[in-house]
mmCIF file of C-alpha atoms in Angstrom:
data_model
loop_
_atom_site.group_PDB
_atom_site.id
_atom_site.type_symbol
_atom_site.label_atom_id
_atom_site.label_comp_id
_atom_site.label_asym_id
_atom_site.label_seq_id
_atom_site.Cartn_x
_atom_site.Cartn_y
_atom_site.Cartn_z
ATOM 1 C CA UNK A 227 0.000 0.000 0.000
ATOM 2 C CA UNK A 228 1.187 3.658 -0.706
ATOM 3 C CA UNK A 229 1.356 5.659 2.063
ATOM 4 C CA UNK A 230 -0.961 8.492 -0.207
ATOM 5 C CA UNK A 231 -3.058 5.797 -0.237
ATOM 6 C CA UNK A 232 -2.794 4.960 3.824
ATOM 7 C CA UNK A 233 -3.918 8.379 4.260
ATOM 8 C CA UNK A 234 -6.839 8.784 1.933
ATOM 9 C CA UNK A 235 -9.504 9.791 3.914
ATOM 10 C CA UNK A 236 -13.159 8.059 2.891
ATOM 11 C CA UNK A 237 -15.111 9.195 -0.082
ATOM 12 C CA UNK A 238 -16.700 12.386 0.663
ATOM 13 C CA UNK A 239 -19.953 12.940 -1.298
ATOM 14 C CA UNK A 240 -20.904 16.857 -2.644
ATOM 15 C CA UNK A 241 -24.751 16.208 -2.400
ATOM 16 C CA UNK A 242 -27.246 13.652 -0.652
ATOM 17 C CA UNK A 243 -28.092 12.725 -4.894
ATOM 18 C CA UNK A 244 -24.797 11.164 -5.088
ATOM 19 C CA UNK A 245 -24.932 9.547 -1.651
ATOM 20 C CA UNK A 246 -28.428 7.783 -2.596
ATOM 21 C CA UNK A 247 -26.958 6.796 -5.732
ATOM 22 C CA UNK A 248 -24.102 5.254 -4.586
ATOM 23 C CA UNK A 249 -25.664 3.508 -1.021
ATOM 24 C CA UNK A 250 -29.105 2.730 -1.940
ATOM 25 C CA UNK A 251 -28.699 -0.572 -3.350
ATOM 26 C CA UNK A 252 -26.492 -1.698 -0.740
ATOM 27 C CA UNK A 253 -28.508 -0.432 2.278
ATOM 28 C CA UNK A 254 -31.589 -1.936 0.675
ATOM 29 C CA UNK A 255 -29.961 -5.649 0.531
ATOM 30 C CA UNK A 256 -29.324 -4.700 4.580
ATOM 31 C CA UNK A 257 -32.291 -3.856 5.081
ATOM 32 C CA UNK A 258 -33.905 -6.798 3.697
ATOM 33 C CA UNK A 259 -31.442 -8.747 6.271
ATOM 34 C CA UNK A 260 -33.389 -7.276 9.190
ATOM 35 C CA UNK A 261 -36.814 -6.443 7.997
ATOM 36 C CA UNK A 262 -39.537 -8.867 6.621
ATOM 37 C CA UNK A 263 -39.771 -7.927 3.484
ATOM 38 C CA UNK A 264 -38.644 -5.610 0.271
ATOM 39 C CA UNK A 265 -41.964 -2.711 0.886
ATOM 40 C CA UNK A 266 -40.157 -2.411 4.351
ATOM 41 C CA UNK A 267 -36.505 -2.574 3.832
ATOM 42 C CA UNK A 268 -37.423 0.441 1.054
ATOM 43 C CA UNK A 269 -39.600 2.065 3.743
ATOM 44 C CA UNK A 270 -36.180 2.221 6.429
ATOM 45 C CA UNK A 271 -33.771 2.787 3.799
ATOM 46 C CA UNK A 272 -35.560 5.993 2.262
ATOM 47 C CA UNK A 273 -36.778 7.045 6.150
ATOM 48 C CA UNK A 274 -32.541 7.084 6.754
ATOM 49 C CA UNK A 275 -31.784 9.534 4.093
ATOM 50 C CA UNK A 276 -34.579 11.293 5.112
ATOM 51 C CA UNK A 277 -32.950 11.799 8.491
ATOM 52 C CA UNK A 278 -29.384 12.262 6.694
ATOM 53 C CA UNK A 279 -31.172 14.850 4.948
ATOM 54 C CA UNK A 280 -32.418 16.620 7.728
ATOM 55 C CA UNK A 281 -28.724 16.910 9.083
ATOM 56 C CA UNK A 282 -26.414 16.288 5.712
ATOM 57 C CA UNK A 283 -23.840 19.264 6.452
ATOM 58 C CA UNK A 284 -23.053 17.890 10.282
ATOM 59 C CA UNK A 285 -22.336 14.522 9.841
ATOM 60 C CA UNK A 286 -18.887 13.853 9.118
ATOM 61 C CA UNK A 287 -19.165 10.327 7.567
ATOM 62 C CA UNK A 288 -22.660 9.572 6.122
ATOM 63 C CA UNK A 289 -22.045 5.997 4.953
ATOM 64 C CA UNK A 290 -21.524 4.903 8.463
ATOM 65 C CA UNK A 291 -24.050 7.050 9.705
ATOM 66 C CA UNK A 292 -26.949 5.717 7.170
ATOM 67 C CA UNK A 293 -25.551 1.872 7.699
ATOM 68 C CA UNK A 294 -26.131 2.177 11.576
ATOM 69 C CA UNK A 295 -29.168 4.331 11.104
ATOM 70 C CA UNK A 296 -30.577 1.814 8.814
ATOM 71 C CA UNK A 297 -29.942 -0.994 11.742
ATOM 72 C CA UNK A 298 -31.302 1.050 14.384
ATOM 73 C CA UNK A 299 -34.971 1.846 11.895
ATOM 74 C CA UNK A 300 -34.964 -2.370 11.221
ATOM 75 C CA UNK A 301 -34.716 -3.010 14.753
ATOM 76 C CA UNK A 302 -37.233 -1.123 15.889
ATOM 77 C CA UNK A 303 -39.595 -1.671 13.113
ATOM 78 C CA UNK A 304 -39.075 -5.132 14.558
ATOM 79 C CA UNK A 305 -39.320 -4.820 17.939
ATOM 80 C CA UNK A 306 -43.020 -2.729 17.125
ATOM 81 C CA UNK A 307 -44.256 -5.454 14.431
ATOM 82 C CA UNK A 308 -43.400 -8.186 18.292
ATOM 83 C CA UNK A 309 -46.199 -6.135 20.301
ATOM 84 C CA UNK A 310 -48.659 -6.431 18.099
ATOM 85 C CA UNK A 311 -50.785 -8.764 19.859
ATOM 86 C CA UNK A 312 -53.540 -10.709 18.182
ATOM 87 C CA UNK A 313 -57.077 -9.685 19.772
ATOM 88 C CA UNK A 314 -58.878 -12.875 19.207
ATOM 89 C CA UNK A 315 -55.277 -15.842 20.537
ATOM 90 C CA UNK A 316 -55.259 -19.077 18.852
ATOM 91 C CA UNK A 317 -57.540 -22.307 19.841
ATOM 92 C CA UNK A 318 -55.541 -25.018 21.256
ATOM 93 C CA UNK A 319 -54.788 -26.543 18.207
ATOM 94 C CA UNK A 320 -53.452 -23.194 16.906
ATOM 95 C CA UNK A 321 -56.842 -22.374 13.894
ATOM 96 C CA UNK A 322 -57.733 -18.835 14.668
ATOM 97 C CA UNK A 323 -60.324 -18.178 17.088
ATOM 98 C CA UNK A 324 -63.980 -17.521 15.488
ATOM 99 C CA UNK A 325 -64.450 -14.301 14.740
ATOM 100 C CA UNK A 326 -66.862 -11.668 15.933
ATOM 101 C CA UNK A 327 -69.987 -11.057 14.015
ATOM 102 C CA UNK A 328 -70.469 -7.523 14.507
ATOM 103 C CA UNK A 329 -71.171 -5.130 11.071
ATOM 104 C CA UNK A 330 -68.094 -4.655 9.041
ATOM 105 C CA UNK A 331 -69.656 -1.772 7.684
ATOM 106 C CA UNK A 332 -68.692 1.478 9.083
ATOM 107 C CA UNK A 333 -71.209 3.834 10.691
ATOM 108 C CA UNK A 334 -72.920 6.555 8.339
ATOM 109 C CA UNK A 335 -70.865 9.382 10.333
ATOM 110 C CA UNK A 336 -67.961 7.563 10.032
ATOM 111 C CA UNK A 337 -68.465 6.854 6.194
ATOM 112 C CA UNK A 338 -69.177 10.981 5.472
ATOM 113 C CA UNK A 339 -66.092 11.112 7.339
ATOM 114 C CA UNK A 340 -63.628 9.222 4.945
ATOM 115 C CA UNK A 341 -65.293 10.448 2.001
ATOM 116 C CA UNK A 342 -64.762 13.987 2.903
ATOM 117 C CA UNK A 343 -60.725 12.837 3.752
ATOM 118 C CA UNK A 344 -60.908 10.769 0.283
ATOM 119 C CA UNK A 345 -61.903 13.887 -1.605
ATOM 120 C CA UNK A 346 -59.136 16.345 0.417
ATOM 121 C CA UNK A 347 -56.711 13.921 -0.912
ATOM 122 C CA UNK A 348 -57.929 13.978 -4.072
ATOM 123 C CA UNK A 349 -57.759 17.800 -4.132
ATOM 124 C CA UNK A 350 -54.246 17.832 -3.084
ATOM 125 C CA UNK A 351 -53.055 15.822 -5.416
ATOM 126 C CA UNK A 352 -54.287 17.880 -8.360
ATOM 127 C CA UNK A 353 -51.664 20.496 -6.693
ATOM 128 C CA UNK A 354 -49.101 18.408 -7.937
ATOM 129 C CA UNK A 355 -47.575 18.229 -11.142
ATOM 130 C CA UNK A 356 -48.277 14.955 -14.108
ATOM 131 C CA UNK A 357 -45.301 13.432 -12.876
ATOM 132 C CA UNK A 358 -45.139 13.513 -9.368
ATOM 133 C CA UNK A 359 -49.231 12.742 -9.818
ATOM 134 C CA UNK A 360 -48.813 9.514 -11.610
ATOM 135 C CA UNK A 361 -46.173 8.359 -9.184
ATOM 136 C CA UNK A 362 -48.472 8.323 -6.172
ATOM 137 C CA UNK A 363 -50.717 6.624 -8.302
ATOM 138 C CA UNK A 364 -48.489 3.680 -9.022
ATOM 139 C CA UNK A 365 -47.235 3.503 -5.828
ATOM 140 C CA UNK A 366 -51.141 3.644 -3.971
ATOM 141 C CA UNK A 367 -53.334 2.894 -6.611
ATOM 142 C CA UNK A 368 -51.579 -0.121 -8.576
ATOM 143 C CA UNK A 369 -49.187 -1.093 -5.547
ATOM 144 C CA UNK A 370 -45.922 -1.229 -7.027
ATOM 145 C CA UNK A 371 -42.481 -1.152 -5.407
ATOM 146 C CA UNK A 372 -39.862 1.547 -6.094
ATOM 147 C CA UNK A 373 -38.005 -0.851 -8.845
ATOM 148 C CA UNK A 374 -41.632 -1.473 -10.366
ATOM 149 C CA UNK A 375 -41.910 1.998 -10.541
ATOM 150 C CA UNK A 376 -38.859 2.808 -12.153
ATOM 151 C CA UNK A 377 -39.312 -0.005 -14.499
ATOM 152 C CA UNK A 378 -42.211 1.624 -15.631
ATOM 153 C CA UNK A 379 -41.300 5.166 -16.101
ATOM 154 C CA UNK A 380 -37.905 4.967 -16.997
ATOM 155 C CA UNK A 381 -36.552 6.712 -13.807
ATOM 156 C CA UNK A 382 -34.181 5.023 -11.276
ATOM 157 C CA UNK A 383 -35.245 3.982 -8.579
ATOM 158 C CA UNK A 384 -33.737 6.383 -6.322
ATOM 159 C CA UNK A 385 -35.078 8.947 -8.195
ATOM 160 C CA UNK A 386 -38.795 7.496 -7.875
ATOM 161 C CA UNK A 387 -38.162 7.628 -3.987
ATOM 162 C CA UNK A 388 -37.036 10.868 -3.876
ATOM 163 C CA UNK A 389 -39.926 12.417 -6.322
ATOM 164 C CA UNK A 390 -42.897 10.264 -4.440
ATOM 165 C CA UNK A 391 -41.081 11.955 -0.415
ATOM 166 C CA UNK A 392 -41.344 15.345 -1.977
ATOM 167 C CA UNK A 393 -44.661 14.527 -3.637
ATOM 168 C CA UNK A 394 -45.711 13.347 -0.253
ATOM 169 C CA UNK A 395 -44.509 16.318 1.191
ATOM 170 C CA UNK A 396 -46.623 18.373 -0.568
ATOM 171 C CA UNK A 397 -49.973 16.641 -0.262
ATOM 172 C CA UNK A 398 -48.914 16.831 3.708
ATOM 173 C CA UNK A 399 -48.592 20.478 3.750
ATOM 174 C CA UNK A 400 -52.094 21.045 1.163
ATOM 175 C CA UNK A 401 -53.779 18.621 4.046
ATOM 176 C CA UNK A 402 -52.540 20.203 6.719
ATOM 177 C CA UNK A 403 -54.521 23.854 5.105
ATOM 178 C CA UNK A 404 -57.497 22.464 5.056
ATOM 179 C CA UNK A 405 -57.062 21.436 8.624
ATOM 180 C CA UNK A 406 -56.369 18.002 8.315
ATOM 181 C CA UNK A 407 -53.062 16.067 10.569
ATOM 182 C CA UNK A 408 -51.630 13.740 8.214
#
């Protein structure tokens, strides 16, 4: 080894776009080493940079930041998908308990409700522009993960994560003027 080389200190990157680039794909094969599945390993990888984000210019080596970051989102995604406790345990020879036969259907007030949400939402996403628009709709509407996404519309996939947080973003902040806590 050189000594120039002994000395290098670790890549530095100019902007969080390069950082995502380069990390994603490795973070998200973490991820998916701690987490039960791909929707959630996305989920804690893109929640990290969102925190790196937050805080880019003060931390002095964001790779090991986002890889223990990552670990510390997994873990307690995990330890909050243990509690969950079943309300109806297991018969003894572990068949789900009957259920209760109450009305599935919500009540009237409660319907008027989530229609009046549904059509916020709806407004708020006409604020945003084609793109950004037809991304939520792939993502909500047809279900399809980040890589799906990007298959479909040509962007990568880091890309499609960071249009659909900013799109988010912005459907948060038109809720929150008409009064409603996303």
């Amino acid at each position: 080894m050189r000594p120039e080389e002994a000395s290098a200190e670790p890549p530095r990157w100019e902007t969080i776009e390069e950082l995502f680039g380069a990390l994603e794909s490795p973070l998200l094969t973490y991820a998916l080493r701690l987490v039960e599945g791909p929707g959630v390993a996305e989920d804690v990888v893109q929640e990290a940079f969102m925190r790196l984000h937050a805080q880019f210019e003060q931390v002095r080596e964001p790779r090991r930041w986002l890889y223990r970051t990552v670990h510390n989102l997994a873990l307690n995604h995990r330890r909050r998908a243990e509690r969950v406790v079943p309300l109806d345990p297991p018969t003894e020879d572990g068949a789900p308990a009957a259920t209760d036969a109450t009305d599935p259907q919500p009540l009237p007030d409660e319907q008027i409700v989530r229609l009046e949400g549904i059509g916020l939402v709806r407004l708020s996403l006409e604020t945003l522009d084609d793109r950004s628009r037809e991304l939520v709709r792939l993502k909500f509407s047809e279900d399809l993960s980040y890589k799906e996404i990007s298959a479909r519309t040509g962007l990568t996939v880091g890309n499609v994560g960071y249009l659909l947080h900013h799109a988010l973003k912005a459907i948060a902040a038109e809720l929150s003027k008409s009064g409603v806590v996303p």
